[in-house]
Amino acid sequence: MTMIALLLLLPGLAAAACSGKQVRVGTFDEATPGAVAIMSDWLNDNKVGTECWTFYRQPSGGLSTAKLESGDLDLAYVGSTPYAAATARRGRLKAVALAHKKGGAQALITRARFEEPKDLAATTIAAPYVSTTHYIALAVVANAGMDLTSLDLKIMAPADIVEAWDAGTIDGACVWGSTM
């Protein structure tokens, strides 16, 4: 419990040690070019200006856009779907860079007993809310000729999806990258 409390305090301690402008950035556990700078604390060790960079792991792009809009984050990695959703509701966000393309890095992962999408009827599938993978789950259901009453679609954060998968409480998940 002490370790968890310490980990929760670390971003605040880093902010307290900062003498310049604090820049709060939402990140994901993904292999991206920016991950090297984040993990090595490169931006703080190789200062060009007086900014102090603090990185906060985010469970989803949808939650990251909400934190951007509320002012709890200054920058964040978000996917195209959360960005489009924020733009559609006239959120005051600006895209400044494209970190990477997902391509085939997003998938519906199921237990071995399923051979085709129709086999998912009466199962439990998980996906992060307002994510590209959430829309993949909806497309799989629609393309299989099913409707959402055919299965139980649970909205979960990626870490909760992994926990549910390991516990055997879900039959599949639409997720990205290194989640599963």
Backbone as a ProteinNet text record, in pm:
[ID]
protein_1_A
[PRIMARY]
MTMIALLLLLPGLAAAACSGKQVRVGTFDEATPGAVAIMSDWLNDNKVGTECWTFYRQPSGGLSTAKLESGDLDLAYVGSTPYAAATARRGRLKAVALAHKKGGAQALITRARFEEPKDLAATTIAAPYVSTTHYIALAVVANAGMDLTSLDLKIMAPADIVEAWDAGTIDGACVWGSTM
[TERTIARY]
82.9	0	88.1	200.5	291.7	346.4	379.5	433.5	331.3	204.6	100.3	87.6	87.1	76.8	194.4	314.7	433.6	422.7	377.6	363.4	261.5	155.6	54.9	108	201.9	257.6	368.8	433.7	549.7	523.6	413.4	392.2	380.4	317	304	437.6	522.8	655.9	739.8	728.4	801.5	754.5	623.9	569.5	619	628.7	674.3	819.6	902.2	1043.7	1064.6	962	971	972.5	1066.5	1070.2	1010.2	981.8	923.9	778.8	728.6	590.7	575.4	474.3	443.4	363.2	407.6	335.5	291.5	158.8	101.1	58	112.9	91.9	29.2	-79.7	-142.3	-79.5	-39.8	28.3	-38.4	6.3	-38.8	82.5	58.5	166.1	181.2	232	250.5	392.2	437.9	570.4	560.5	587.3	586.1	720.2	753.2	878.7	884.2	771	768.3	789	764.4	779.8	924.3	1020.3	1160.8	1187.3	1137.3	1155.1	1085.9	968.9	893.1	965.5	1000.4	1061.7	1199.4	1272.7	1407.4	1409.9	1293.7	1282.7	1368.1	1382.1	1465.5	1426.6	1297.5	1254.9	1295.5	1301.2	1343.8	1495.8	1563.5	1709.3	1780	1715.1	1775.5	1696.2	1683.5	1598.5	1645	1546.5	1570.1	1512.9	1397.4	1331.5	1325.8	1225.9	1213.5	1098.7	1035.5	921.8	963.7	871.7	888.3	777.9	816	723	687.1	557.6	508.3	413.4	432.9	355.5	261	137.5	33.8	-22.7	-15.4	-69.4	-221.6	-277.9	-422.2	-480.8	-599.5	-659.7	-723.3	-760.8	-824	-815.1	-826.6	-826.2	-949	-1062.3	-1184.8	-1168.1	-1105.8	-1081.2	-974.7	-877.9	-775	-835.8	-927.3	-988.9	-1072.4	-1138.8	-1216	-1123	-1005.9	-909.9	-848.9	-829.1	-781.2	-883.9	-1009.6	-1115.9	-1138.3	-1115.5	-1135.3	-1013.6	-901.2	-779.5	-690.6	-724.1	-641.2	-515.3	-514.4	-395.6	-370	-243.4	-207.1	-191.2	-140.8	-120.2	-157.6	-192.3	-219.5	-210.4	-169.4	-179.2	-324.6	-393	-529	-542.1	-632.6	-657.5	-751.7	-773.8	-858.2	-1003.1	-1054.4	-1194.6	-1220.7	-1142.1	-1166.2	-1148.7	-1052.9	-1032.4	-1153.7	-1203.7	-1321.5	-1443.6	-1459.3	-1573.3	-1564.3	-1445.4	-1427.4	-1452.7	-1406.5	-1428.7	-1577.7	-1647	-1790	-1870.5	-1827	-1899	-1838.5	-1757.5	-1694.7	-1595.8	-1527	-1423	-1311	-1243.6	-1138.8	-1002.7	-988.1	-863.2	-796.6	-664.3	-588.9	-495.7	-494.4	-398.4	-267	-158.1	-28.4	68	39.8	130.1	60.5	110	64.3	177	152	256.9	283	178.1	192.7	56.8	59.9	-63.8	-84.3	-207.1	-237.4	-234.4	-294.8	-299.2	-361.3	-289.7	-339	-314	-278.8	-247.4	-371.6	-489.7	-613.3	-688.8	-745.1	-809.1	-914.2	-1001	-1091.5	-1020.1	-991.9	-923.6	-1026.6	-1037.3	-1134	-1067.4	-1137.7	-1092.6	-1096.5	-1022.2	-1004.7	-1134.2	-1235.3	-1356.7	-1442.7	-1409.3	-1487.9	-1420.8	-1498.6	-1442.3	-1488.7	-1604	-1655.3	-1734.6	-1754.1	-1822.1	-1958.1	-2035.8	-2168	-2157.7	-2042.2	-2021.5	-2018	-2010.1	-2003.3	-2139.2	-2246.6	-2379.2	-2378.1	-2440.2	-2452.2	-2317.3	-2221.7	-2091.1	-2072.1	-1961.2	-1925.6	-1797.3	-1806.8	-1694.1	-1669.1	-1543.1	-1508.3	-1438	-1452.5	-1383.3	-1376.4	-1270.7	-1264.9	-1365.4	-1432.6	-1535.8	-1477.3	-1550.7	-1515.3	-1371.4	-1338.2	-1206.9	-1228.9	-1126.2	-1136.4	-1178.1	-1125.7	-1158.5	-1304.9	-1361.9	-1505.9	-1586.7	-1548.1	-1618.1	-1589.3	-1473.1	-1445.6	-1542.4	-1563.6	-1657.3	-1797.7	-1840.8	-1974.1	-1982.4	-1875.8	-1874.4	-1876.9	-1805	-1806.3	-1947.6	-2015.1	-2152.7	-2243.7	-2235.5	-2321.6	-2291.5	-2163	-2124.9	-2160.7	-2175.8	-2216.2	-2368.3	-2439.4	-2584.4	-2650.7	-2575.8	-2629.9	-2664.6	-2732.2	-2749.5	-2690.3	-2686.3	-2618.2	-2687.3	-2811.8	-2877.8	-2831.3	-2755.7	-2707	-2591.7	-2523.3	-2409.5	-2403.1	-2312.8	-2293.9	-2165	-2179	-2062.9	-2032.7	-1921.9	-1879.7	-1782.1	-1803	-1711	-1613.9	-1485.8	-1384.4	-1255.4	-1178.7	-1044.2	-953.4	-849	-760.6	-706.4	-665	-612.8	-721.1	-845.1	-955.9	-988.6	-969.4	-990.7	-892	-766.1	-664.8	-700.1	-740.5	-778.7	-898.5	-999.8	-1118.5	-1084.1	-994.7	-950.9	-880.5	-788.8	-714.5	-807.2	-913	-1009.1	-1110.2	-1114.6	-1208.7	-1350.7	-1367.7	-1503	-1547.8	-1457.9	-1495.7	-1450.3	-1520.5	-1488.7	-1401.1	-1392.4	-1312.6	-1302.8	-1220.6	-1203.5	-1155.3	-1199.9	-1146.7	-1049.1	-921.3	-817.1	-707.2	-611.1	-502.5	-367.6	-271.4	-129.3	-94.6	-29.7	26	-69.9	-198.8	-292.9	-300.6	-312.2	-330.7	-203.7
-118.3	0	125.8	120.3	234.1	264.8	159.3	176.8	246.7	206.8	269.5	417.2	448.1	587.6	668.2	611.8	679.8	705.9	606.4	622.8	729.8	740.1	842.8	982.6	992.7	1122	1170.6	1080.1	1118.1	1232.3	1230.5	1344.1	1477.3	1475.5	1597.5	1645.6	1551.1	1587.5	1645.9	1587.8	1641.1	1782.1	1806.2	1939.5	2039	1996.1	2085.3	2126.1	2037.3	2066.5	2154.9	2177.8	2253.7	2403.6	2474.3	2619	2693.5	2619.7	2680.9	2642.4	2662.7	2626.8	2475	2427.7	2284.9	2247.7	2146.3	2096.7	1954.2	1934.2	1804	1731.8	1610.6	1536.7	1400.3	1368.4	1237.2	1141.7	1023.6	926.2	788.8	698.9	560	468.6	342.6	242.5	182.5	259.8	212.1	241.3	159.5	179.7	286.8	409.1	521	593.4	674.2	749.5	837.4	892.1	977.1	901.4	768.9	688.8	691.7	698.9	704.1	832.9	943.4	1071.4	1069.9	1006.3	1001	913.4	791.8	696.8	741.4	810.7	853.5	992	1057.3	1193.8	1291.5	1262	1340.6	1487.8	1518.1	1657.7	1739.5	1676.8	1749	1753.2	1648.9	1644	1729.8	1756.6	1831.2	1958.5	2038.1	2157.6	2256	2301.9	2411.5	2537.4	2523.3	2633.6	2605.8	2662.4	2645.5	2551.5	2490.2	2403	2277	2228.5	2101.2	2009	1893.7	1800.5	1689.1	1668.9	1559.4	1476.7	1345.2	1255	1171.4	1165.4	1090.8	983.3	859	748	759.8	750.4	762.7	628.8	594.9	467.1	468.7	587.4	593.2	734.3	743.1	873.3	954.8	887.4	958.3	1030.5	965.5	1029.6	1138.4	1116.5	1218.8	1346.1	1332.5	1453.6	1525.2	1450.9	1514.9	1593.7	1537.5	1607.4	1727.6	1717.6	1833.6	1945.7	1909.8	2010.6	2074.8	1998.3	2053.9	2131.6	2120.2	2189.7	2107.1	1978.9	1893.6	1845.1	1849.8	1817.4	1930.7	1949.8	2050.7	1989.5	1867.1	1792.2	1647.3	1575.2	1432.4	1360.3	1235.7	1146.3	1099.9	1119.1	1067.4	1009.2	916	856.5	942.6	899.2	976.2	981.8	873.8	872.9	969.4	967	1064.2	1209	1230	1364.5	1408.1	1316.9	1348.4	1373.8	1294.8	1314.4	1450.7	1487.2	1618.6	1731.6	1715.1	1816.4	1829.6	1716.5	1718.7	1792.1	1784.4	1857.8	1997.3	2036.8	2168.8	2190.4	2081	2091.9	2180.9	2245	2339.4	2270.7	2170.9	2096.6	2128.2	2117.9	2136	2016.5	1961.6	1854.9	1922.6	1877	1937.7	1842.3	1712.4	1615.4	1481.4	1402.4	1265.2	1176.1	1105.9	1024.3	897.7	832.5	709.4	666.9	577.3	521.1	383.4	353	223.7	110.2	131.1	24.4	-102.1	-212.3	-340.6	-365.1	-263.5	-281.2	-288.7	-282	-290.3	-414.4	-486.9	-612.4	-655.6	-745.4	-818.1	-947.7	-964.3	-1083.7	-1165.8	-1295.2	-1381.6	-1509.6	-1581.5	-1713.6	-1806.6	-1912.6	-2002	-2067	-2077	-2149.9	-2075.3	-1953	-1875.5	-1881.1	-1914.4	-1926	-1817.1	-1756.2	-1648.5	-1552.1	-1429.5	-1328.4	-1371.5	-1448.7	-1491.3	-1577.4	-1640.7	-1721.2	-1635.6	-1505.4	-1415.3	-1390.7	-1440.5	-1424.7	-1483.3	-1412.1	-1453.3	-1458	-1376.6	-1369	-1229.1	-1211.4	-1080.8	-1032.9	-918.3	-856.4	-719.6	-681.5	-553	-462.8	-332.1	-232	-100.9	-22.6	110.5	203.8	286	376.1	484.2	517.4	621.2	604.1	482.7	455.1	393.8	392.4	327.8	182.6	118.1	-22.1	-40.8	58.2	53.8	47.3	126.7	126.7	0	-60.5	-190.3	-294.1	-293.3	-387.7	-369.9	-245.5	-218.8	-265.8	-246.8	-289.6	-442.3	-512.6	-658.7	-710.1	-652.5	-692.7	-667.5	-548.3	-513.3	-600	-619.6	-698.5	-846.3	-893.7	-1032.9	-1047.8	-935.9	-940.6	-948.3	-916.7	-918	-775.8	-762.2	-630	-635.3	-521.2	-515.4	-595.7	-639.2	-724.4	-869	-900.1	-1036.5	-1074.5	-974.2	-999.8	-892	-909.2	-811.3	-734.1	-610.5	-526.8	-442.4	-473.3	-402	-291.9	-174.2	-62.5	-62.2	-79.1	-90.9	-21.4	22.8	75.1	-42.4	-18.4	-127.6	-212.1	-150.1	-227.5	-318.7	-270.2	-351.3	-464.9	-440.4	-546	-660.2	-627.9	-731	-809.9	-739.6	-805.9	-899.5	-852	-934.3	-1054.2	-1035.4	-1145.6	-1252.6	-1207.3	-1301.3	-1375.5	-1308.1	-1368.7	-1457.4	-1447.1	-1526.2	-1472.3	-1344	-1286.8	-1222.9	-1215	-1171.3	-1276.9	-1283.5	-1381.7	-1323.3	-1191.3	-1124.9	-977.2	-910.2	-765.7	-704.2	-584.5	-504.1	-406.3	-423.3	-343.8	-311.4	-233.2	-191.4	-232.4	-222.7	-235.3	-342.7	-303.9	-397.6	-432.5	-399.7	-423.3	-570.7	-658.5	-800.5	-876.5
0	0	0	73.8	78	-60.3	-137.3	-271.7	-361.2	-352.3	-433.2	-397.3	-268.4	-225.2	-278	-273.1	-322.7	-472.1	-548.3	-692.7	-726.5	-647.3	-671.7	-640.9	-548.7	-510.4	-602.9	-675.6	-756.7	-854.5	-934	-1024.6	-949.6	-834.5	-754.9	-702.2	-660.2	-612.1	-724.3	-843.9	-959	-989.9	-981.2	-1007.6	-904.5	-778.3	-671.7	-693.3	-751.2	-774.6	-897	-974.2	-1097.8	-1068.7	-1129.2	-1110.5	-1229.8	-1336.9	-1456	-1474.5	-1595.6	-1626.2	-1627.5	-1556.8	-1552.7	-1677	-1752	-1869.2	-1836.9	-1830.7	-1795.1	-1922.4	-1941.4	-2065.4	-2035.4	-2106.2	-2095	-2193.8	-2147.9	-2233	-2222.8	-2307.7	-2307.1	-2297.7	-2262.3	-2259.9	-2398.8	-2490.2	-2626.1	-2671.8	-2764.5	-2822	-2930	-2892.5	-2985.9	-2975.3	-3075.3	-3064.9	-2939.7	-2899.8	-2780.9	-2652.2	-2653	-2531.4	-2481	-2570.6	-2529.9	-2452.4	-2501.1	-2431.6	-2296.1	-2290.4	-2165.2	-2063.2	-2101.5	-2007.6	-1959.9	-2044.5	-2007.3	-1942.2	-1934.1	-1879.8	-1960.4	-2089.4	-2178.8	-2180.6	-2182.6	-2192.2	-2070.1	-1953.4	-1833.4	-1820.2	-1868.6	-1858.3	-1962.8	-2075.1	-2185.5	-2213	-2112.3	-2120	-2227	-2302.1	-2395.6	-2333.3	-2269.6	-2200.9	-2051.7	-1985.2	-1840.4	-1802.5	-1901.5	-1874.3	-1797.9	-1716.2	-1647.3	-1696.4	-1746.9	-1809	-1712.7	-1691.8	-1608.8	-1693.6	-1690.4	-1775.2	-1689.7	-1733.2	-1661.6	-1753.6	-1710.9	-1789.5	-1792.2	-1912.6	-1931.6	-1975.1	-1927	-1966.2	-2104.4	-2153.9	-2286.5	-2342.2	-2474.1	-2539.8	-2505	-2483.3	-2444.3	-2312.6	-2215.1	-2086.1	-2099.1	-2187.2	-2209.5	-2266.8	-2364.2	-2420.9	-2316.6	-2229.4	-2121.3	-2029.5	-1998.9	-1913.3	-1984.5	-2115.1	-2191.1	-2186.9	-2208.6	-2211.1	-2074.4	-1967.1	-1832.6	-1783.9	-1855.3	-1814.2	-1722.8	-1699.7	-1614.9	-1685.7	-1819.4	-1898.7	-1996.4	-2032.5	-2131.3	-2270.7	-2276.9	-2401	-2374.6	-2480	-2462.4	-2595.2	-2586.5	-2700.6	-2704.2	-2815.3	-2831.1	-2971.4	-2985.4	-3115.7	-3197.8	-3319.9	-3410.7	-3365.2	-3307.3	-3264.9	-3149.5	-3040.4	-2934	-2982.1	-3069.9	-3123.2	-3206.3	-3291.2	-3372.9	-3285	-3178.5	-3087.7	-3018.9	-2975.3	-2910.7	-3008.9	-3131	-3234.6	-3265.8	-3273.5	-3304.5	-3197.6	-3073.3	-2967.3	-2945.6	-3042.9	-3045	-2929.2	-2895.8	-2794	-2843.9	-2753.5	-2790.6	-2790.7	-2878.4	-2890.1	-3022.8	-3024.6	-3148.2	-3165.3	-3285.1	-3316.6	-3351.8	-3289	-3316.5	-3384.7	-3380	-3442.6	-3456.8	-3548.9	-3565.3	-3514.4	-3403	-3342	-3422.7	-3466.4	-3543.5	-3596.9	-3692.4	-3746.3	-3684.2	-3648.8	-3587.7	-3688.4	-3803	-3902.4	-3846.3	-3853.3	-3806.1	-3658.7	-3583.4	-3441.9	-3354	-3412.2	-3336.3	-3381.4	-3286.1	-3324	-3223.3	-3268.6	-3180.6	-3144.9	-3017.5	-2968.6	-2892.2	-2924.9	-2856.8	-2810.5	-2728.9	-2686.5	-2808.1	-2807	-2922.7	-2971.4	-2888.2	-2928.3	-3030.8	-3061.6	-3158	-3294.6	-3395.8	-3529.2	-3624.4	-3595	-3680	-3593.2	-3640.5	-3558.6	-3503.7	-3577.9	-3529	-3404	-3382.4	-3261.9	-3135.6	-3152.5	-3037.6	-2972.1	-3031.2	-2971.5	-2830.6	-2737.9	-2597	-2524.4	-2568.6	-2502.6	-2444	-2376.6	-2320.3	-2387.1	-2452	-2521.3	-2456.8	-2443.7	-2382.4	-2483.8	-2464	-2545.9	-2468.2	-2487.2	-2426.4	-2494.8	-2416.8	-2466.8	-2558.1	-2661.3	-2759.2	-2807.2	-2841.9	-2898.9	-3036.2	-3115.6	-3245.6	-3227.4	-3124.4	-3101.2	-3059.1	-2993.5	-2960	-3089.9	-3186.3	-3314.5	-3394.9	-3376.1	-3438.3	-3382.4	-3251	-3188.6	-3245.9	-3259.2	-3315.3	-3460.5	-3536.1	-3676.7	-3688.4	-3601.9	-3604.4	-3579.5	-3480	-3448	-3568.5	-3625.4	-3739.2	-3861.3	-3891.7	-4009.6	-3995.9	-3872.3	-3849.8	-3855.2	-3877.8	-3883.7	-3747.4	-3643.3	-3507	-3465.3	-3352.7	-3293.2	-3151.9	-3086.6	-2957	-2847.3	-2870.2	-2771	-2784.2	-2888.9	-2912	-2820.1	-2765.7	-2677.8	-2571.6	-2477.6	-2370.8	-2401	-2448.6	-2478.6	-2355.6	-2289.1	-2168.5	-2207	-2153.4	-2174.2	-2056.7	-2087.4	-1982.7	-2025.6	-1928.9	-1954.6	-1991.9	-2071.8	-2112.9	-1997.1	-1888.1	-1774.6	-1716.7	-1712.9	-1663	-1759.8	-1889	-1989.2	-1966.1	-1944	-1919.7	-1794	-1690	-1564.1	-1585.8	-1658.4	-1685.8	-1773.2	-1869.7	-1955.8	-1871.6	-1787.6	-1702.8	-1606.6	-1558.5	-1466.6	-1539.6	-1673.3	-1750.9	-1750.5	-1715	-1708.8	-1839.9	-1937.3	-2071.6	-2171.1	-2283.3	-2386.9	-2496.9	-2501.8	-2603.3	-2575.3	-2654.2	-2637.7	-2767.9	-2794	-2903.2	-2838.6	-2869	-2805	-2904.6	-2860.2	-2947.2	-2890.6	-2977.2	-2941.6	-2842	-2736.1	-2639.1	-2526	-2539.3	-2430.4	-2392.8	-2491.8	-2459.1	-2489.8
[MASK]
++++++++++++++++++++++++++++++++++++++++++++++++++++++++++++++++++++++++++++++++++++++++++++++++++++++++++++++++++++++++++++++++++++++++++++++++++++++++++++++++++++++++++++++++++++

